[in-house]
CSV table of C-alpha atoms in Angstrom, one decimal:
chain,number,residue,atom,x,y,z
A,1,UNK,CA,12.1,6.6,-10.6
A,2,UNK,CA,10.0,5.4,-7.9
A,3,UNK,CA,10.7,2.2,-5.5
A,4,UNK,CA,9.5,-0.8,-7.0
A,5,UNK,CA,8.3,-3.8,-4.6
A,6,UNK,CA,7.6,-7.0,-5.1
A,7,UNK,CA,4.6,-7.9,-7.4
A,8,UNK,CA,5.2,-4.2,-9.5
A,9,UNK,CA,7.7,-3.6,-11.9
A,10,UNK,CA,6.0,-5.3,-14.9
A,11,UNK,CA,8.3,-5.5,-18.2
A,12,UNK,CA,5.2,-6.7,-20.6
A,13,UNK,CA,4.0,-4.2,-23.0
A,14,UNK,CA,0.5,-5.3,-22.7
A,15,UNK,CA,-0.2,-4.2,-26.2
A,16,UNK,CA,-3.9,-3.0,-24.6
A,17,UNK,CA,-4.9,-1.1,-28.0
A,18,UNK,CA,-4.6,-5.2,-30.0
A,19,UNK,CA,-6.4,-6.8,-27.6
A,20,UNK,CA,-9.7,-7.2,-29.8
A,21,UNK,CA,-7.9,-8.1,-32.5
A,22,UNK,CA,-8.8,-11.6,-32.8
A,23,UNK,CA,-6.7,-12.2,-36.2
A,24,UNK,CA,-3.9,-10.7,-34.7
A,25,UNK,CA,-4.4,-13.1,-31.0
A,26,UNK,CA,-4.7,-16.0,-33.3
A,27,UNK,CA,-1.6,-15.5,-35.6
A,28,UNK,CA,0.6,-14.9,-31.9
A,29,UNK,CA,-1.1,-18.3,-31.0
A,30,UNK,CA,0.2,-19.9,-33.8
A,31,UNK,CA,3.6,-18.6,-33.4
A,32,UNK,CA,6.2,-21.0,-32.4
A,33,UNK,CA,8.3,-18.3,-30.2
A,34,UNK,CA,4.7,-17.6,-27.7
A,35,UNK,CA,4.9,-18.8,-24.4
A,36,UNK,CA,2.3,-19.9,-21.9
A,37,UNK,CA,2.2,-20.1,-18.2
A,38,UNK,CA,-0.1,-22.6,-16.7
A,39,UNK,CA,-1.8,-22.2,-13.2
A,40,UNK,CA,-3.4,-24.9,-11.6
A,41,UNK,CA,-5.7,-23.5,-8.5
A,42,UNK,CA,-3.8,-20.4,-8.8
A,43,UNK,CA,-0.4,-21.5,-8.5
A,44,UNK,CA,2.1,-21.4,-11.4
A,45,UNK,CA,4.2,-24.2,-12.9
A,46,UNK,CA,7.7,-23.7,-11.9
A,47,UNK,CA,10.8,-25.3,-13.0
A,48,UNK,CA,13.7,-26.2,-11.8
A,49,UNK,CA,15.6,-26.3,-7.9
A,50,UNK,CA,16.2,-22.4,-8.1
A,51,UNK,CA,12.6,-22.4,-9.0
A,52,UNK,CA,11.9,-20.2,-12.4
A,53,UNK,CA,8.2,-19.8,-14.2
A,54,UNK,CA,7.8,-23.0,-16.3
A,55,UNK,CA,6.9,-21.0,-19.7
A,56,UNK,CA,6.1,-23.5,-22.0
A,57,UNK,CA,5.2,-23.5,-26.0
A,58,UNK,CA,1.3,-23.2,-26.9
A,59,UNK,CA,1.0,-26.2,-28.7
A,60,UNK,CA,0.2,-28.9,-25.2
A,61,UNK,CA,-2.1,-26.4,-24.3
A,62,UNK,CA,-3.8,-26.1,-27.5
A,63,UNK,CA,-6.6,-28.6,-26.7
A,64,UNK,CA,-7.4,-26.7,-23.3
A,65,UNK,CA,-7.8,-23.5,-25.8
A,66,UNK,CA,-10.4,-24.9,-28.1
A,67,UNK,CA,-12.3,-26.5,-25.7
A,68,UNK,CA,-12.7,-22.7,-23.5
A,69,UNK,CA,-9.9,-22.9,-20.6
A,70,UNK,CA,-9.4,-19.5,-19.5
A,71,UNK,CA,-6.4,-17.8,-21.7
A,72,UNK,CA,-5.3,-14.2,-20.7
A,73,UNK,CA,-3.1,-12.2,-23.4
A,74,UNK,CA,-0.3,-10.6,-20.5
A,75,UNK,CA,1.6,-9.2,-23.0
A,76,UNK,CA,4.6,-9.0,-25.6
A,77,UNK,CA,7.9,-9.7,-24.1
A,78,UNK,CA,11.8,-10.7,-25.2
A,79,UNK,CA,10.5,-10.9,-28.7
A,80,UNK,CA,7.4,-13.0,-28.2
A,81,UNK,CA,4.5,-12.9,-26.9
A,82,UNK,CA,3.2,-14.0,-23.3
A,83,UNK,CA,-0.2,-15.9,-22.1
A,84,UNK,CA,-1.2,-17.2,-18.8
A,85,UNK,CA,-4.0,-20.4,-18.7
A,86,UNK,CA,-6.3,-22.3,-16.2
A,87,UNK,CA,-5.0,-25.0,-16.0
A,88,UNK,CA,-7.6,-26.5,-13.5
A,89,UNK,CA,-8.8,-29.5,-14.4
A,90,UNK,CA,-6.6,-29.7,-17.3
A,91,UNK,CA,-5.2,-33.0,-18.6
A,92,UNK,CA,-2.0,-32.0,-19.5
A,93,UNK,CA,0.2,-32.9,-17.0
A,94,UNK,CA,3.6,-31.4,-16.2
A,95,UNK,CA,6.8,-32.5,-16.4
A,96,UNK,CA,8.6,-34.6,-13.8
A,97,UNK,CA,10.5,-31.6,-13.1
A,98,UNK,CA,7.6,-29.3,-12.4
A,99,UNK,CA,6.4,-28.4,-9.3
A,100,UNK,CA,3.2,-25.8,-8.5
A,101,UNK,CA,4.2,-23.3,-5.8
A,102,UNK,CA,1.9,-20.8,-4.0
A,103,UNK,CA,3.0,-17.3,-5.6
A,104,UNK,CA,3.0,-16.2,-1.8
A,105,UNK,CA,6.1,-18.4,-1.3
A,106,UNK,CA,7.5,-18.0,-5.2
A,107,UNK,CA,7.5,-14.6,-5.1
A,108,UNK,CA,10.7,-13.5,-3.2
A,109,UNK,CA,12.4,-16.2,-5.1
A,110,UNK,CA,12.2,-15.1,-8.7
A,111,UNK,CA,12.9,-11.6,-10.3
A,112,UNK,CA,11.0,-8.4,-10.1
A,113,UNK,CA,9.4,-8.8,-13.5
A,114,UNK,CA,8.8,-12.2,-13.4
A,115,UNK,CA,7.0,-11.4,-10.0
A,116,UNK,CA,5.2,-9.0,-11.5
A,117,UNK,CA,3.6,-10.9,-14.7
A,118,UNK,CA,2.6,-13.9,-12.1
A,119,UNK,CA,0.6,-11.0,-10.1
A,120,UNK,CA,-1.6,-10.1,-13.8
A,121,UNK,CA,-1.8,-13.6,-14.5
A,122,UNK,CA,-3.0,-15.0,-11.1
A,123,UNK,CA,-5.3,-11.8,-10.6
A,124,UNK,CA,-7.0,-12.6,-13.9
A,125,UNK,CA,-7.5,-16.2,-13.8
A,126,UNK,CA,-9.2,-15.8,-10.5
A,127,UNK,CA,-11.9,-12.7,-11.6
A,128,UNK,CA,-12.7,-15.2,-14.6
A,129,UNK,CA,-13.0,-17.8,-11.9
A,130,UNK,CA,-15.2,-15.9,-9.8
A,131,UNK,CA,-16.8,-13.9,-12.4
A,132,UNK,CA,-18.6,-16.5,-15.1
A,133,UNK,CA,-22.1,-14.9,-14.9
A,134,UNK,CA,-24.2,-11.9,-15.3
A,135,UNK,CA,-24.1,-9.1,-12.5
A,136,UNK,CA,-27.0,-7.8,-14.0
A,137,UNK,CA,-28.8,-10.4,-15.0
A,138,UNK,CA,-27.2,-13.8,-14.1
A,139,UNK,CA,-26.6,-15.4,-17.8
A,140,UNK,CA,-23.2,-17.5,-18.1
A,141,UNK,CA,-20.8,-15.0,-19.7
A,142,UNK,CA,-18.3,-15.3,-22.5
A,143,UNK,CA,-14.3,-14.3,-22.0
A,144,UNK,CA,-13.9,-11.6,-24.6
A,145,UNK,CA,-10.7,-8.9,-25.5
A,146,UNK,CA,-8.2,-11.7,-25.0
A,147,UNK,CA,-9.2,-12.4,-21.5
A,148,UNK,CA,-9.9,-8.9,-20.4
A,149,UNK,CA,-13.4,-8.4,-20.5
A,150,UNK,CA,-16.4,-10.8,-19.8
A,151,UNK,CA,-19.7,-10.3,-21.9
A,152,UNK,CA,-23.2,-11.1,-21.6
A,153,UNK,CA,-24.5,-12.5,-24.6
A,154,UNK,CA,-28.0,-11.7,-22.7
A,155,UNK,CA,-28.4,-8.2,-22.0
A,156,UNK,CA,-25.5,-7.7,-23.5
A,157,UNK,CA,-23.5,-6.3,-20.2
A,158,UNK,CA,-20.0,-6.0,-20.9
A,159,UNK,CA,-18.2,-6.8,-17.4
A,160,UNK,CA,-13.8,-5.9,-16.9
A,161,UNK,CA,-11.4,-6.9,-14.1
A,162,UNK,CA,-11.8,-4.6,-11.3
A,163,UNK,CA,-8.9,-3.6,-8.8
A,164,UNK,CA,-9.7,-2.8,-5.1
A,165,UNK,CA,-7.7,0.1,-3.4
A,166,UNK,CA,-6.3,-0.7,0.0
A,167,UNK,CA,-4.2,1.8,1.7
A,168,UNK,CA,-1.7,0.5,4.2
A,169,UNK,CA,0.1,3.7,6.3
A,170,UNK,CA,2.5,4.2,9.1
A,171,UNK,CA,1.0,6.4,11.5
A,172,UNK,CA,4.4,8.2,12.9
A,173,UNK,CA,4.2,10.4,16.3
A,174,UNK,CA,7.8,12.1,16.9
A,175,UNK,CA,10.2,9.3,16.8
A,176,UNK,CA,7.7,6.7,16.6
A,177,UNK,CA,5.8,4.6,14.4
A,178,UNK,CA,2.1,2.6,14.7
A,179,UNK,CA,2.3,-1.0,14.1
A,180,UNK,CA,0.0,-3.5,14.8
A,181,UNK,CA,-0.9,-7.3,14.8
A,182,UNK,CA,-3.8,-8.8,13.0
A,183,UNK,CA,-5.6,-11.0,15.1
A,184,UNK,CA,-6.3,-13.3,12.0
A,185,UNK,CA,-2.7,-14.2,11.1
A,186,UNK,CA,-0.5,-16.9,12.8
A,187,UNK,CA,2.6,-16.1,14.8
A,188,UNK,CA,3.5,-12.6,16.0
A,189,UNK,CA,4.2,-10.2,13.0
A,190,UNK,CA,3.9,-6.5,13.4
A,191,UNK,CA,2.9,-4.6,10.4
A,192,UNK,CA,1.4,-1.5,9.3
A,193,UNK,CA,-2.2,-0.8,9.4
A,194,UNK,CA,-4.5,-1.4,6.7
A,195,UNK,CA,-7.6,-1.2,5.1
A,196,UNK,CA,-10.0,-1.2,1.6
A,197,UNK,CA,-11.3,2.1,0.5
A,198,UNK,CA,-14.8,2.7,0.9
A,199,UNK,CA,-17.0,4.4,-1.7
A,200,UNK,CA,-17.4,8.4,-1.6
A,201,UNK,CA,-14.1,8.7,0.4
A,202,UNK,CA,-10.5,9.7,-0.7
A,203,UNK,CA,-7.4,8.3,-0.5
A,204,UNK,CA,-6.2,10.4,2.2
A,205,UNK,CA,-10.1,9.9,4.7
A,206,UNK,CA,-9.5,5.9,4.3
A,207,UNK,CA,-6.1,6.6,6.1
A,208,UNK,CA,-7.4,8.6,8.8
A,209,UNK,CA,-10.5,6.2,9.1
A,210,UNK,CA,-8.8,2.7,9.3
A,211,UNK,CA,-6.3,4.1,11.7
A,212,UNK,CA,-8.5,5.5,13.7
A,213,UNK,CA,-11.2,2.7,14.0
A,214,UNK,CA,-8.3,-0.3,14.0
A,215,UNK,CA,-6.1,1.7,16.8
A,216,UNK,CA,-8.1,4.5,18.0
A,217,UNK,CA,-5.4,7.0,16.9
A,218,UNK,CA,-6.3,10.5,15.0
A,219,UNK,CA,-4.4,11.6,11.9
A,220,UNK,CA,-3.9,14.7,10.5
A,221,UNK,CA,-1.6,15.3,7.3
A,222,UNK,CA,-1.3,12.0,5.2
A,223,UNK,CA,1.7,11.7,2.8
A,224,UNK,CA,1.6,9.4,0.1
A,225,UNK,CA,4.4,6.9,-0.1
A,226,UNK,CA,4.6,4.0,-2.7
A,227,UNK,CA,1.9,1.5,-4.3
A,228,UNK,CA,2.5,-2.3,-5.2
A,229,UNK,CA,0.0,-4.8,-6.5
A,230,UNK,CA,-1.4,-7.3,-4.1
A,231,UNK,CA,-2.5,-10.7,-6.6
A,232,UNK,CA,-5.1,-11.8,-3.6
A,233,UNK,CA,-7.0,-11.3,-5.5
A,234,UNK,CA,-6.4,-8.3,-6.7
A,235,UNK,CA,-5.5,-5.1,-4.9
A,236,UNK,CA,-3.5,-2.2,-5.1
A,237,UNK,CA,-1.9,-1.6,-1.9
A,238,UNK,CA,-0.9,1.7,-1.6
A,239,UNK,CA,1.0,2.8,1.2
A,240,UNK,CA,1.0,6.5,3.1
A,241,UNK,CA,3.0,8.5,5.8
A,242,UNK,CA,0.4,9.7,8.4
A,243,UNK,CA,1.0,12.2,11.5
A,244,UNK,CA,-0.4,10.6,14.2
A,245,UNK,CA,-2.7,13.9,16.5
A,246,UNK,CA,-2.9,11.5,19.4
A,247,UNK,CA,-1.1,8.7,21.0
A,248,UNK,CA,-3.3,6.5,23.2
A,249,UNK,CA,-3.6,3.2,21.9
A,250,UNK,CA,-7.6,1.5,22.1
A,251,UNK,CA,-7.7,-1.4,19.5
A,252,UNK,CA,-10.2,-2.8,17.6
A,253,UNK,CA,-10.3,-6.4,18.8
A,254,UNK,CA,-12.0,-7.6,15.7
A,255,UNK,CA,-9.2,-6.5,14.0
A,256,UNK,CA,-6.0,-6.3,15.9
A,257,UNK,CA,-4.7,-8.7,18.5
A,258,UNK,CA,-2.0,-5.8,19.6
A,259,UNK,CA,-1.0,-2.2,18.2
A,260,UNK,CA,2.0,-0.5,20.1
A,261,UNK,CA,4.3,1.7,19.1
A,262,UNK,CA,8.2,0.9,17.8
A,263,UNK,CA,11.1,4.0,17.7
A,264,UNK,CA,12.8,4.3,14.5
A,265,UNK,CA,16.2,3.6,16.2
A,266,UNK,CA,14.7,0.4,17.3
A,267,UNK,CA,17.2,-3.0,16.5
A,268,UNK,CA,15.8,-4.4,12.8
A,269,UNK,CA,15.6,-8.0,15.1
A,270,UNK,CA,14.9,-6.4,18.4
A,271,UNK,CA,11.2,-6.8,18.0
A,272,UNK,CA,12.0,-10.6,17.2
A,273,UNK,CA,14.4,-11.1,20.1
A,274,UNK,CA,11.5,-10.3,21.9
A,275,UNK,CA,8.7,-12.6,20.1
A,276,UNK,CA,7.6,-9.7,17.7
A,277,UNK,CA,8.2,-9.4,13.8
A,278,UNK,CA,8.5,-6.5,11.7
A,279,UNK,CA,6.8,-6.4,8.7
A,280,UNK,CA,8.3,-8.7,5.8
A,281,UNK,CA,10.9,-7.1,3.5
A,282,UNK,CA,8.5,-7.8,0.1
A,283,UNK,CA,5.7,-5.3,0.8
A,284,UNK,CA,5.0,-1.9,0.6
A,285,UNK,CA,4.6,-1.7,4.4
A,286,UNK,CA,8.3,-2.5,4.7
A,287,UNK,CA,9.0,0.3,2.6
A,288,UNK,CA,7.5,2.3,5.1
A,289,UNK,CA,8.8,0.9,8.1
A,290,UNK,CA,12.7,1.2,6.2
A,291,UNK,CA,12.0,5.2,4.9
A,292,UNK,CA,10.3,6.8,7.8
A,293,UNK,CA,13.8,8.3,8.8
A,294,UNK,CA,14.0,9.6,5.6
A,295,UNK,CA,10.2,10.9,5.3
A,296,UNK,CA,9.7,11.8,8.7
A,297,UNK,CA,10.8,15.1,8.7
A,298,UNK,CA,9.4,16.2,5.1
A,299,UNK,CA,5.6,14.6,6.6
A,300,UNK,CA,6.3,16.6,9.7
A,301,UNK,CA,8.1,19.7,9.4
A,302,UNK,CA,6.1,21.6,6.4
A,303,UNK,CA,3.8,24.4,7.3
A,304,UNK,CA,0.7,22.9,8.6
A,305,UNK,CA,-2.3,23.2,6.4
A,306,UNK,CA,-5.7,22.8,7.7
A,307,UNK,CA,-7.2,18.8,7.7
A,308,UNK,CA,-10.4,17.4,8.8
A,309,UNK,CA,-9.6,14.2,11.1
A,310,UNK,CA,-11.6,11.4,10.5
């Protein structure tokens, strides 16, 4: 099996083939075993000092429902089924014992899976947020497929959830590894390189692009690595191996503050004893920073095969 980081790892059979089934929707709705989660401005009721999901029974909710508050089917779970709601604006108002946490922050502190439905929930709420009219022709759309699909009653556009690609690589040169640090983010964290795929390239270009324009290092072979979903709002990060050709550093200052190079020997807190962070243990990129050992000589040791640098 492969590694599973935070945000992947989802247990939900999302039941996908039911979803325009609105008999069937309707009878889960009236079931007293189907939970909802409530998010208010994108972060989730959580209960509890050892904070937990607050999954809560339909029936507070049910005016928020009829009166067209964004409800996304997740899935079918434990023996019931699962829903996630806007609860923006809502009157309903949560228990003393609630408290709304920024998933950021919430998600090293509850399980994998749990992790992983808040990542489809949030990820949907905020398309529909951001998505109410027409690409094509700007009329208010209508949530339809259980929260899956927008339509236009208009033209008649049917609009889905989309997922951007981002890859997010190690560059590795002999015993060393690329990191860098984005000029955007506060304090002095070193991660791996990243970037969105742009249209017409593949998987494999993006990596030697990004690392090329963000540190002014040439790749050759790319190895993939891992993938994780990234709920902000809604990526797939998936992270690569890359043999670095070259090793002189010229960043992009519109991107990075500082790129330099760590040695895979290097002390897991040396970087910090000396002001610098590596990247945080709940991403892909830390996968990638913990298995180059591992990788390093499958990514650099096989017959080379020809590659056009970016």
């Amino acid at each position: 099996m492969e590694d599973v980081y935070s945000f992947a790892g989802n247990p939900l059979d999302r039941a996908s083939e039911r979803r325009e089934n609105r008999a069937w929707i309707a009878g889960l709705l009236d079931d007293p075993q189907t939970r909802i989660l409530a998010l208010r401005d994108l972060k989730p009721f959580t209960r509890g000092r050892t904070p937990a999901l607050d999954w809560q029974p339909v029936g507070p909710w049910r005016d928020q429902i009829e009166t067209g508050a964004s409800l996304i089917f997740l899935g079918l779970g434990d023996g019931r089924a699962h829903f996630a709601i806007d609860a923006t604006g809502a009157s309903v108002a949560p228990d003393v014992d609630t408290e709304l946490i920024d998933v950021r922050a919430l998600a090293p502190a509850i399980g994998t899976g749990e992790a992983a439905i808040l990542a489809e929930a949030r990820s949907l709420l905020d398309w529909h947020a951001r998505h109410r009219f027409c690409a094509q022709c700007g009329s208010p759309t209508k949530v339809a497929s259980a929260g899956w699909v927008r339509r236009c009653p208009d033209c008649k556009a049917s609009h889905f959830p989309r997922t951007d690609p981002v890859v997010i690589m190690l560059a590795i040169h002999g015993e060393r590894g690329l990191l860098g640090r984005n000029r955007r983010r506060a304090g002095a964290r070193f991660s791996c390189l990243a970037g969105f795929v742009e249209p017409g390239e593949t998987l494999e270009e993006a990596v030697r692009r990004e690392v090329r324009e963000e540190s002014g290092i040439r790749c050759g072979r790319v190895r993939y690595l891992a993938a994780q979903p990234w709920p902000f709002p809604s990526s797939l990060m998936i992270g690569f191996l890359a043999e670095a050709l070259t090793e002189e550093i010229t960043v992009d200052p519109e991107e990075l503050a500082e790129a330099r190079w760590f040695h895979r020997d290097d002390p897991r807190d040396g970087g910090a004893r000396r002001g610098r962070n590596r990247p945080s243990r709940t991403g892909v990129a830390a996968g990638a920073d913990r298995d180059r050992p591992s990788h390093l000589p499958a990514l650099v040791e096989r017959p080379r095969q020809p590659v056009i640098a970016a």
